[in-house]
Amino acid sequence: MDLLPCSSRPICVSTQAAVDDYVHHIRPIKVAGLSGGRVLNLVADLITSHRRMKVTGRADNLLQAQVRSRVFRLRSDLTFVVDEVADEGGGLLHFRSSSRFGLWDIHSNRKRMEDLAPRIRARLSEVSESGAANQLPAPSSSPSSIGLTSTPSGATIRSTPLRSLKTVEIANSAEPSPS
């Protein structure tokens, strides 16, 4: 699956931009030994742990998120796609981060993804080395839990079809629900 291309303005970074495009290109993350769904569950778990980020959509090998800037509360869109058949060494996690408006983002999208990528890499290697990837609960096919997915931290992601993508409701089982 291909990500949307970046515009000519320097408000976007993408792993699928041309390698010689120094303004927009950023390296993808290798995800050897893990399925696309599990990789996206781990990414969703990292995103939900950040207070200015939220998951906004989920499909098979696609995760969409939104982040708000600290000062001006401007929104940027994050998209993560898992390419499981990239090469014989394993799949790749491609991502794109783009500001919604403006002529220049002061490299905030690049900084955000360069900060987030090592945390994703560390979490993926931690899960693949510990063998916890095989211990993650598989989605149940019972009628009461269709559309529910659990992340490693215990957060539950509920998918609801909306247009061609799915919106995601996230409830962290460790926190009490507001009444």
JSON list of C-alpha atoms in Angstrom, two decimals:
[
{"chain": "A", "resi": 1, "resn": "MET", "atom": "CA", "xyz": [0.00, 0.00, 0.00]},
{"chain": "A", "resi": 2, "resn": "ASP", "atom": "CA", "xyz": [1.35, 3.39, -0.94]},
{"chain": "A", "resi": 3, "resn": "LEU", "atom": "CA", "xyz": [1.21, 6.48, 1.22]},
{"chain": "A", "resi": 4, "resn": "LEU", "atom": "CA", "xyz": [0.07, 9.81, -0.16]},
{"chain": "A", "resi": 5, "resn": "PRO", "atom": "CA", "xyz": [3.00, 11.71, -1.68]},
{"chain": "A", "resi": 6, "resn": "CYS", "atom": "CA", "xyz": [4.27, 14.79, 0.12]},
{"chain": "A", "resi": 7, "resn": "SER", "atom": "CA", "xyz": [3.55, 18.18, -1.36]},
{"chain": "A", "resi": 8, "resn": "SER", "atom": "CA", "xyz": [6.42, 20.35, -2.54]},
{"chain": "A", "resi": 9, "resn": "ARG", "atom": "CA", "xyz": [6.21, 22.40, 0.67]},
{"chain": "A", "resi": 10, "resn": "PRO", "atom": "CA", "xyz": [8.50, 21.31, 3.53]},
{"chain": "A", "resi": 11, "resn": "ILE", "atom": "CA", "xyz": [5.63, 20.30, 5.87]},
{"chain": "A", "resi": 12, "resn": "CYS", "atom": "CA", "xyz": [5.82, 16.54, 5.41]},
{"chain": "A", "resi": 13, "resn": "VAL", "atom": "CA", "xyz": [8.15, 13.56, 5.82]},
{"chain": "A", "resi": 14, "resn": "SER", "atom": "CA", "xyz": [7.54, 10.13, 4.33]},
{"chain": "A", "resi": 15, "resn": "THR", "atom": "CA", "xyz": [9.42, 6.86, 4.09]},
{"chain": "A", "resi": 16, "resn": "GLN", "atom": "CA", "xyz": [8.12, 6.45, 0.55]},
{"chain": "A", "resi": 17, "resn": "ALA", "atom": "CA", "xyz": [9.52, 9.76, -0.71]},
{"chain": "A", "resi": 18, "resn": "ALA", "atom": "CA", "xyz": [12.46, 9.50, -3.10]},
{"chain": "A", "resi": 19, "resn": "VAL", "atom": "CA", "xyz": [15.74, 8.73, -1.33]},
{"chain": "A", "resi": 20, "resn": "ASP", "atom": "CA", "xyz": [17.41, 11.77, -2.90]},
{"chain": "A", "resi": 21, "resn": "ASP", "atom": "CA", "xyz": [14.61, 14.06, -1.61]},
{"chain": "A", "resi": 22, "resn": "TYR", "atom": "CA", "xyz": [16.42, 15.28, 1.51]},
{"chain": "A", "resi": 23, "resn": "VAL", "atom": "CA", "xyz": [13.50, 17.48, 2.59]},
{"chain": "A", "resi": 24, "resn": "HIS", "atom": "CA", "xyz": [10.84, 14.75, 2.66]},
{"chain": "A", "resi": 25, "resn": "HIS", "atom": "CA", "xyz": [12.58, 11.34, 2.91]},
{"chain": "A", "resi": 26, "resn": "ILE", "atom": "CA", "xyz": [13.00, 9.48, 6.18]},
{"chain": "A", "resi": 27, "resn": "ARG", "atom": "CA", "xyz": [14.04, 5.83, 6.70]},
{"chain": "A", "resi": 28, "resn": "PRO", "atom": "CA", "xyz": [11.40, 3.10, 7.25]},
{"chain": "A", "resi": 29, "resn": "ILE", "atom": "CA", "xyz": [11.51, 0.70, 10.20]},
{"chain": "A", "resi": 30, "resn": "LYS", "atom": "CA", "xyz": [12.28, -3.03, 9.72]},
{"chain": "A", "resi": 31, "resn": "VAL", "atom": "CA", "xyz": [9.72, -5.34, 11.32]},
{"chain": "A", "resi": 32, "resn": "ALA", "atom": "CA", "xyz": [11.14, -8.83, 10.85]},
{"chain": "A", "resi": 33, "resn": "GLY", "atom": "CA", "xyz": [9.26, -11.66, 12.51]},
{"chain": "A", "resi": 34, "resn": "LEU", "atom": "CA", "xyz": [6.06, -9.80, 13.42]},
{"chain": "A", "resi": 35, "resn": "SER", "atom": "CA", "xyz": [2.73, -9.66, 11.63]},
{"chain": "A", "resi": 36, "resn": "GLY", "atom": "CA", "xyz": [1.40, -6.35, 10.36]},
{"chain": "A", "resi": 37, "resn": "GLY", "atom": "CA", "xyz": [-1.49, -6.35, 12.82]},
{"chain": "A", "resi": 38, "resn": "ARG", "atom": "CA", "xyz": [0.80, -6.86, 15.80]},
{"chain": "A", "resi": 39, "resn": "VAL", "atom": "CA", "xyz": [3.19, -4.16, 14.63]},
{"chain": "A", "resi": 40, "resn": "LEU", "atom": "CA", "xyz": [0.32, -1.70, 14.31]},
{"chain": "A", "resi": 41, "resn": "ASN", "atom": "CA", "xyz": [-0.97, -2.71, 17.76]},
{"chain": "A", "resi": 42, "resn": "LEU", "atom": "CA", "xyz": [2.43, -1.83, 19.23]},
{"chain": "A", "resi": 43, "resn": "VAL", "atom": "CA", "xyz": [2.49, 1.49, 17.34]},
{"chain": "A", "resi": 44, "resn": "ALA", "atom": "CA", "xyz": [-1.07, 2.24, 18.51]},
{"chain": "A", "resi": 45, "resn": "ASP", "atom": "CA", "xyz": [0.00, 1.48, 22.07]},
{"chain": "A", "resi": 46, "resn": "LEU", "atom": "CA", "xyz": [2.90, 3.96, 21.82]},
{"chain": "A", "resi": 47, "resn": "ILE", "atom": "CA", "xyz": [0.63, 6.60, 20.29]},
{"chain": "A", "resi": 48, "resn": "THR", "atom": "CA", "xyz": [-2.03, 6.26, 22.97]},
{"chain": "A", "resi": 49, "resn": "SER", "atom": "CA", "xyz": [0.62, 6.64, 25.67]},
{"chain": "A", "resi": 50, "resn": "HIS", "atom": "CA", "xyz": [1.44, 10.13, 24.34]},
{"chain": "A", "resi": 51, "resn": "ARG", "atom": "CA", "xyz": [-1.02, 12.72, 25.58]},
{"chain": "A", "resi": 52, "resn": "ARG", "atom": "CA", "xyz": [-1.10, 14.88, 22.42]},
{"chain": "A", "resi": 53, "resn": "MET", "atom": "CA", "xyz": [-1.50, 11.95, 20.00]},
{"chain": "A", "resi": 54, "resn": "LYS", "atom": "CA", "xyz": [-4.57, 9.87, 19.27]},
{"chain": "A", "resi": 55, "resn": "VAL", "atom": "CA", "xyz": [-5.45, 7.06, 16.91]},
{"chain": "A", "resi": 56, "resn": "THR", "atom": "CA", "xyz": [-8.09, 8.16, 14.39]},
{"chain": "A", "resi": 57, "resn": "GLY", "atom": "CA", "xyz": [-8.39, 5.20, 12.02]},
{"chain": "A", "resi": 58, "resn": "ARG", "atom": "CA", "xyz": [-7.44, 1.58, 11.53]},
{"chain": "A", "resi": 59, "resn": "ALA", "atom": "CA", "xyz": [-7.66, -0.87, 8.65]},
{"chain": "A", "resi": 60, "resn": "ASP", "atom": "CA", "xyz": [-5.86, -4.16, 7.97]},
{"chain": "A", "resi": 61, "resn": "ASN", "atom": "CA", "xyz": [-2.29, -2.90, 7.55]},
{"chain": "A", "resi": 62, "resn": "LEU", "atom": "CA", "xyz": [-2.99, 0.82, 8.03]},
{"chain": "A", "resi": 63, "resn": "LEU", "atom": "CA", "xyz": [-3.03, 2.99, 11.15]},
{"chain": "A", "resi": 64, "resn": "GLN", "atom": "CA", "xyz": [-3.92, 6.67, 11.15]},
{"chain": "A", "resi": 65, "resn": "ALA", "atom": "CA", "xyz": [-3.25, 9.05, 14.00]},
{"chain": "A", "resi": 66, "resn": "GLN", "atom": "CA", "xyz": [-3.41, 12.73, 14.77]},
{"chain": "A", "resi": 67, "resn": "VAL", "atom": "CA", "xyz": [-1.12, 14.92, 16.86]},
{"chain": "A", "resi": 68, "resn": "ARG", "atom": "CA", "xyz": [-1.60, 18.47, 18.09]},
{"chain": "A", "resi": 69, "resn": "SER", "atom": "CA", "xyz": [1.29, 20.87, 18.52]},
{"chain": "A", "resi": 70, "resn": "ARG", "atom": "CA", "xyz": [2.05, 22.05, 22.02]},
{"chain": "A", "resi": 71, "resn": "VAL", "atom": "CA", "xyz": [1.87, 25.82, 21.55]},
{"chain": "A", "resi": 72, "resn": "PHE", "atom": "CA", "xyz": [-0.53, 26.64, 18.72]},
{"chain": "A", "resi": 73, "resn": "ARG", "atom": "CA", "xyz": [-2.54, 23.37, 18.87]},
{"chain": "A", "resi": 74, "resn": "LEU", "atom": "CA", "xyz": [-2.03, 22.80, 15.12]},
{"chain": "A", "resi": 75, "resn": "ARG", "atom": "CA", "xyz": [-2.86, 19.34, 13.83]},
{"chain": "A", "resi": 76, "resn": "SER", "atom": "CA", "xyz": [-0.60, 16.96, 11.94]},
{"chain": "A", "resi": 77, "resn": "ASP", "atom": "CA", "xyz": [-1.64, 13.63, 10.47]},
{"chain": "A", "resi": 78, "resn": "LEU", "atom": "CA", "xyz": [0.39, 10.43, 10.92]},
{"chain": "A", "resi": 79, "resn": "THR", "atom": "CA", "xyz": [-0.10, 7.37, 8.74]},
{"chain": "A", "resi": 80, "resn": "PHE", "atom": "CA", "xyz": [1.58, 4.00, 9.33]},
{"chain": "A", "resi": 81, "resn": "VAL", "atom": "CA", "xyz": [1.52, 1.17, 6.76]},
{"chain": "A", "resi": 82, "resn": "VAL", "atom": "CA", "xyz": [3.10, -2.27, 7.13]},
{"chain": "A", "resi": 83, "resn": "ASP", "atom": "CA", "xyz": [4.62, -3.79, 4.00]},
{"chain": "A", "resi": 84, "resn": "GLU", "atom": "CA", "xyz": [5.03, -7.43, 5.03]},
{"chain": "A", "resi": 85, "resn": "VAL", "atom": "CA", "xyz": [6.64, -8.66, 1.82]},
{"chain": "A", "resi": 86, "resn": "ALA", "atom": "CA", "xyz": [9.28, -5.96, 1.42]},
{"chain": "A", "resi": 87, "resn": "ASP", "atom": "CA", "xyz": [12.21, -8.38, 1.14]},
{"chain": "A", "resi": 88, "resn": "GLU", "atom": "CA", "xyz": [13.40, -11.72, 2.45]},
{"chain": "A", "resi": 89, "resn": "GLY", "atom": "CA", "xyz": [14.69, -10.08, 5.65]},
{"chain": "A", "resi": 90, "resn": "GLY", "atom": "CA", "xyz": [11.19, -9.16, 6.79]},
{"chain": "A", "resi": 91, "resn": "GLY", "atom": "CA", "xyz": [8.68, -6.40, 6.34]},
{"chain": "A", "resi": 92, "resn": "LEU", "atom": "CA", "xyz": [8.90, -2.65, 6.65]},
{"chain": "A", "resi": 93, "resn": "LEU", "atom": "CA", "xyz": [6.86, -0.14, 8.59]},
{"chain": "A", "resi": 94, "resn": "HIS", "atom": "CA", "xyz": [6.33, 2.88, 6.35]},
{"chain": "A", "resi": 95, "resn": "PHE", "atom": "CA", "xyz": [5.04, 6.12, 7.78]},
{"chain": "A", "resi": 96, "resn": "ARG", "atom": "CA", "xyz": [4.13, 9.65, 6.79]},
{"chain": "A", "resi": 97, "resn": "SER", "atom": "CA", "xyz": [3.76, 12.73, 8.99]},
{"chain": "A", "resi": 98, "resn": "SER", "atom": "CA", "xyz": [2.28, 15.88, 7.51]},
{"chain": "A", "resi": 99, "resn": "SER", "atom": "CA", "xyz": [1.05, 19.21, 8.83]},
{"chain": "A", "resi": 100, "resn": "ARG", "atom": "CA", "xyz": [-2.44, 20.14, 7.76]},
{"chain": "A", "resi": 101, "resn": "PHE", "atom": "CA", "xyz": [-1.62, 23.70, 6.76]},
{"chain": "A", "resi": 102, "resn": "GLY", "atom": "CA", "xyz": [1.25, 26.13, 6.49]},
{"chain": "A", "resi": 103, "resn": "LEU", "atom": "CA", "xyz": [4.22, 26.80, 4.30]},
{"chain": "A", "resi": 104, "resn": "TRP", "atom": "CA", "xyz": [6.86, 25.46, 6.68]},
{"chain": "A", "resi": 105, "resn": "ASP", "atom": "CA", "xyz": [6.60, 23.41, 9.85]},
{"chain": "A", "resi": 106, "resn": "ILE", "atom": "CA", "xyz": [10.01, 24.28, 11.38]},
{"chain": "A", "resi": 107, "resn": "HIS", "atom": "CA", "xyz": [10.96, 20.61, 10.84]},
{"chain": "A", "resi": 108, "resn": "SER", "atom": "CA", "xyz": [8.48, 19.54, 13.53]},
{"chain": "A", "resi": 109, "resn": "ASN", "atom": "CA", "xyz": [7.25, 16.51, 11.56]},
{"chain": "A", "resi": 110, "resn": "ARG", "atom": "CA", "xyz": [10.81, 15.28, 10.99]},
{"chain": "A", "resi": 111, "resn": "LYS", "atom": "CA", "xyz": [11.72, 15.81, 14.66]},
{"chain": "A", "resi": 112, "resn": "ARG", "atom": "CA", "xyz": [8.55, 14.02, 15.79]},
{"chain": "A", "resi": 113, "resn": "MET", "atom": "CA", "xyz": [9.19, 10.98, 13.63]},
{"chain": "A", "resi": 114, "resn": "GLU", "atom": "CA", "xyz": [12.92, 10.90, 14.45]},
{"chain": "A", "resi": 115, "resn": "ASP", "atom": "CA", "xyz": [11.93, 10.84, 18.14]},
{"chain": "A", "resi": 116, "resn": "LEU", "atom": "CA", "xyz": [9.15, 8.28, 17.67]},
{"chain": "A", "resi": 117, "resn": "ALA", "atom": "CA", "xyz": [11.03, 5.87, 15.36]},
{"chain": "A", "resi": 118, "resn": "PRO", "atom": "CA", "xyz": [13.66, 4.75, 17.93]},
{"chain": "A", "resi": 119, "resn": "ARG", "atom": "CA", "xyz": [10.90, 4.12, 20.48]},
{"chain": "A", "resi": 120, "resn": "ILE", "atom": "CA", "xyz": [9.04, 2.01, 17.92]},
{"chain": "A", "resi": 121, "resn": "ARG", "atom": "CA", "xyz": [12.25, 0.13, 17.02]},
{"chain": "A", "resi": 122, "resn": "ALA", "atom": "CA", "xyz": [13.01, -0.51, 20.70]},
{"chain": "A", "resi": 123, "resn": "ARG", "atom": "CA", "xyz": [9.49, -1.74, 21.40]},
{"chain": "A", "resi": 124, "resn": "LEU", "atom": "CA", "xyz": [9.51, -4.02, 18.34]},
{"chain": "A", "resi": 125, "resn": "SER", "atom": "CA", "xyz": [12.88, -5.53, 19.23]},
{"chain": "A", "resi": 126, "resn": "GLU", "atom": "CA", "xyz": [11.81, -5.93, 22.87]},
{"chain": "A", "resi": 127, "resn": "VAL", "atom": "CA", "xyz": [8.69, -7.83, 21.83]},
{"chain": "A", "resi": 128, "resn": "SER", "atom": "CA", "xyz": [10.41, -9.97, 19.19]},
{"chain": "A", "resi": 129, "resn": "GLU", "atom": "CA", "xyz": [13.34, -10.86, 21.49]},
{"chain": "A", "resi": 130, "resn": "SER", "atom": "CA", "xyz": [11.18, -11.74, 24.49]},
{"chain": "A", "resi": 131, "resn": "GLY", "atom": "CA", "xyz": [8.86, -13.86, 22.39]},
{"chain": "A", "resi": 132, "resn": "ALA", "atom": "CA", "xyz": [5.95, -11.80, 23.66]},
{"chain": "A", "resi": 133, "resn": "ALA", "atom": "CA", "xyz": [4.75, -11.37, 20.10]},
{"chain": "A", "resi": 134, "resn": "ASN", "atom": "CA", "xyz": [3.57, -14.97, 20.18]},
{"chain": "A", "resi": 135, "resn": "GLN", "atom": "CA", "xyz": [1.84, -14.40, 23.52]},
{"chain": "A", "resi": 136, "resn": "LEU", "atom": "CA", "xyz": [-0.29, -11.45, 22.41]},
{"chain": "A", "resi": 137, "resn": "PRO", "atom": "CA", "xyz": [-3.98, -12.34, 22.47]},
{"chain": "A", "resi": 138, "resn": "ALA", "atom": "CA", "xyz": [-5.46, -13.16, 19.11]},
{"chain": "A", "resi": 139, "resn": "PRO", "atom": "CA", "xyz": [-8.72, -11.43, 18.26]},
{"chain": "A", "resi": 140, "resn": "SER", "atom": "CA", "xyz": [-11.67, -13.54, 19.32]},
{"chain": "A", "resi": 141, "resn": "SER", "atom": "CA", "xyz": [-14.34, -14.45, 16.81]},
{"chain": "A", "resi": 142, "resn": "SER", "atom": "CA", "xyz": [-17.17, -14.53, 19.34]},
{"chain": "A", "resi": 143, "resn": "PRO", "atom": "CA", "xyz": [-20.03, -12.15, 18.52]},
{"chain": "A", "resi": 144, "resn": "SER", "atom": "CA", "xyz": [-19.57, -10.14, 21.72]},
{"chain": "A", "resi": 145, "resn": "SER", "atom": "CA", "xyz": [-15.97, -9.21, 20.91]},
{"chain": "A", "resi": 146, "resn": "ILE", "atom": "CA", "xyz": [-15.95, -8.74, 17.14]},
{"chain": "A", "resi": 147, "resn": "GLY", "atom": "CA", "xyz": [-13.94, -5.62, 16.34]},
{"chain": "A", "resi": 148, "resn": "LEU", "atom": "CA", "xyz": [-12.01, -5.64, 19.64]},
{"chain": "A", "resi": 149, "resn": "THR", "atom": "CA", "xyz": [-8.23, -5.78, 19.66]},
{"chain": "A", "resi": 150, "resn": "SER", "atom": "CA", "xyz": [-5.98, -5.64, 22.71]},
{"chain": "A", "resi": 151, "resn": "THR", "atom": "CA", "xyz": [-2.63, -3.89, 22.72]},
{"chain": "A", "resi": 152, "resn": "PRO", "atom": "CA", "xyz": [0.31, -5.10, 24.86]},
{"chain": "A", "resi": 153, "resn": "SER", "atom": "CA", "xyz": [-0.38, -2.51, 27.58]},
{"chain": "A", "resi": 154, "resn": "GLY", "atom": "CA", "xyz": [-3.97, -3.69, 27.97]},
{"chain": "A", "resi": 155, "resn": "ALA", "atom": "CA", "xyz": [-5.65, -0.91, 25.99]},
{"chain": "A", "resi": 156, "resn": "THR", "atom": "CA", "xyz": [-8.63, -2.15, 23.99]},
{"chain": "A", "resi": 157, "resn": "ILE", "atom": "CA", "xyz": [-9.14, -0.89, 20.47]},
{"chain": "A", "resi": 158, "resn": "ARG", "atom": "CA", "xyz": [-12.68, -1.14, 19.10]},
{"chain": "A", "resi": 159, "resn": "SER", "atom": "CA", "xyz": [-13.02, -0.74, 15.34]},
{"chain": "A", "resi": 160, "resn": "THR", "atom": "CA", "xyz": [-16.18, 0.67, 13.84]},
{"chain": "A", "resi": 161, "resn": "PRO", "atom": "CA", "xyz": [-16.59, 0.84, 10.05]},
{"chain": "A", "resi": 162, "resn": "LEU", "atom": "CA", "xyz": [-16.79, 4.40, 8.73]},
{"chain": "A", "resi": 163, "resn": "ARG", "atom": "CA", "xyz": [-16.46, 5.08, 5.02]},
{"chain": "A", "resi": 164, "resn": "SER", "atom": "CA", "xyz": [-13.55, 3.01, 3.71]},
{"chain": "A", "resi": 165, "resn": "LEU", "atom": "CA", "xyz": [-11.49, 3.16, 6.90]},
{"chain": "A", "resi": 166, "resn": "LYS", "atom": "CA", "xyz": [-12.30, 2.32, 10.49]},
{"chain": "A", "resi": 167, "resn": "THR", "atom": "CA", "xyz": [-12.48, 4.72, 13.40]},
{"chain": "A", "resi": 168, "resn": "VAL", "atom": "CA", "xyz": [-11.04, 3.50, 16.63]},
{"chain": "A", "resi": 169, "resn": "GLU", "atom": "CA", "xyz": [-12.26, 3.88, 20.18]},
{"chain": "A", "resi": 170, "resn": "ILE", "atom": "CA", "xyz": [-9.57, 3.22, 22.76]},
{"chain": "A", "resi": 171, "resn": "ALA", "atom": "CA", "xyz": [-10.28, 2.34, 26.35]},
{"chain": "A", "resi": 172, "resn": "ASN", "atom": "CA", "xyz": [-7.40, 1.72, 28.71]},
{"chain": "A", "resi": 173, "resn": "SER", "atom": "CA", "xyz": [-8.41, -1.02, 31.13]},
{"chain": "A", "resi": 174, "resn": "ALA", "atom": "CA", "xyz": [-5.87, 0.23, 33.70]},
{"chain": "A", "resi": 175, "resn": "GLU", "atom": "CA", "xyz": [-7.73, 3.53, 34.17]},
{"chain": "A", "resi": 176, "resn": "PRO", "atom": "CA", "xyz": [-11.22, 3.77, 35.64]},
{"chain": "A", "resi": 177, "resn": "SER", "atom": "CA", "xyz": [-13.85, 4.83, 33.15]},
{"chain": "A", "resi": 178, "resn": "PRO", "atom": "CA", "xyz": [-15.55, 8.19, 33.79]},
{"chain": "A", "resi": 179, "resn": "SER", "atom": "CA", "xyz": [-19.10, 7.84, 35.07]}
]
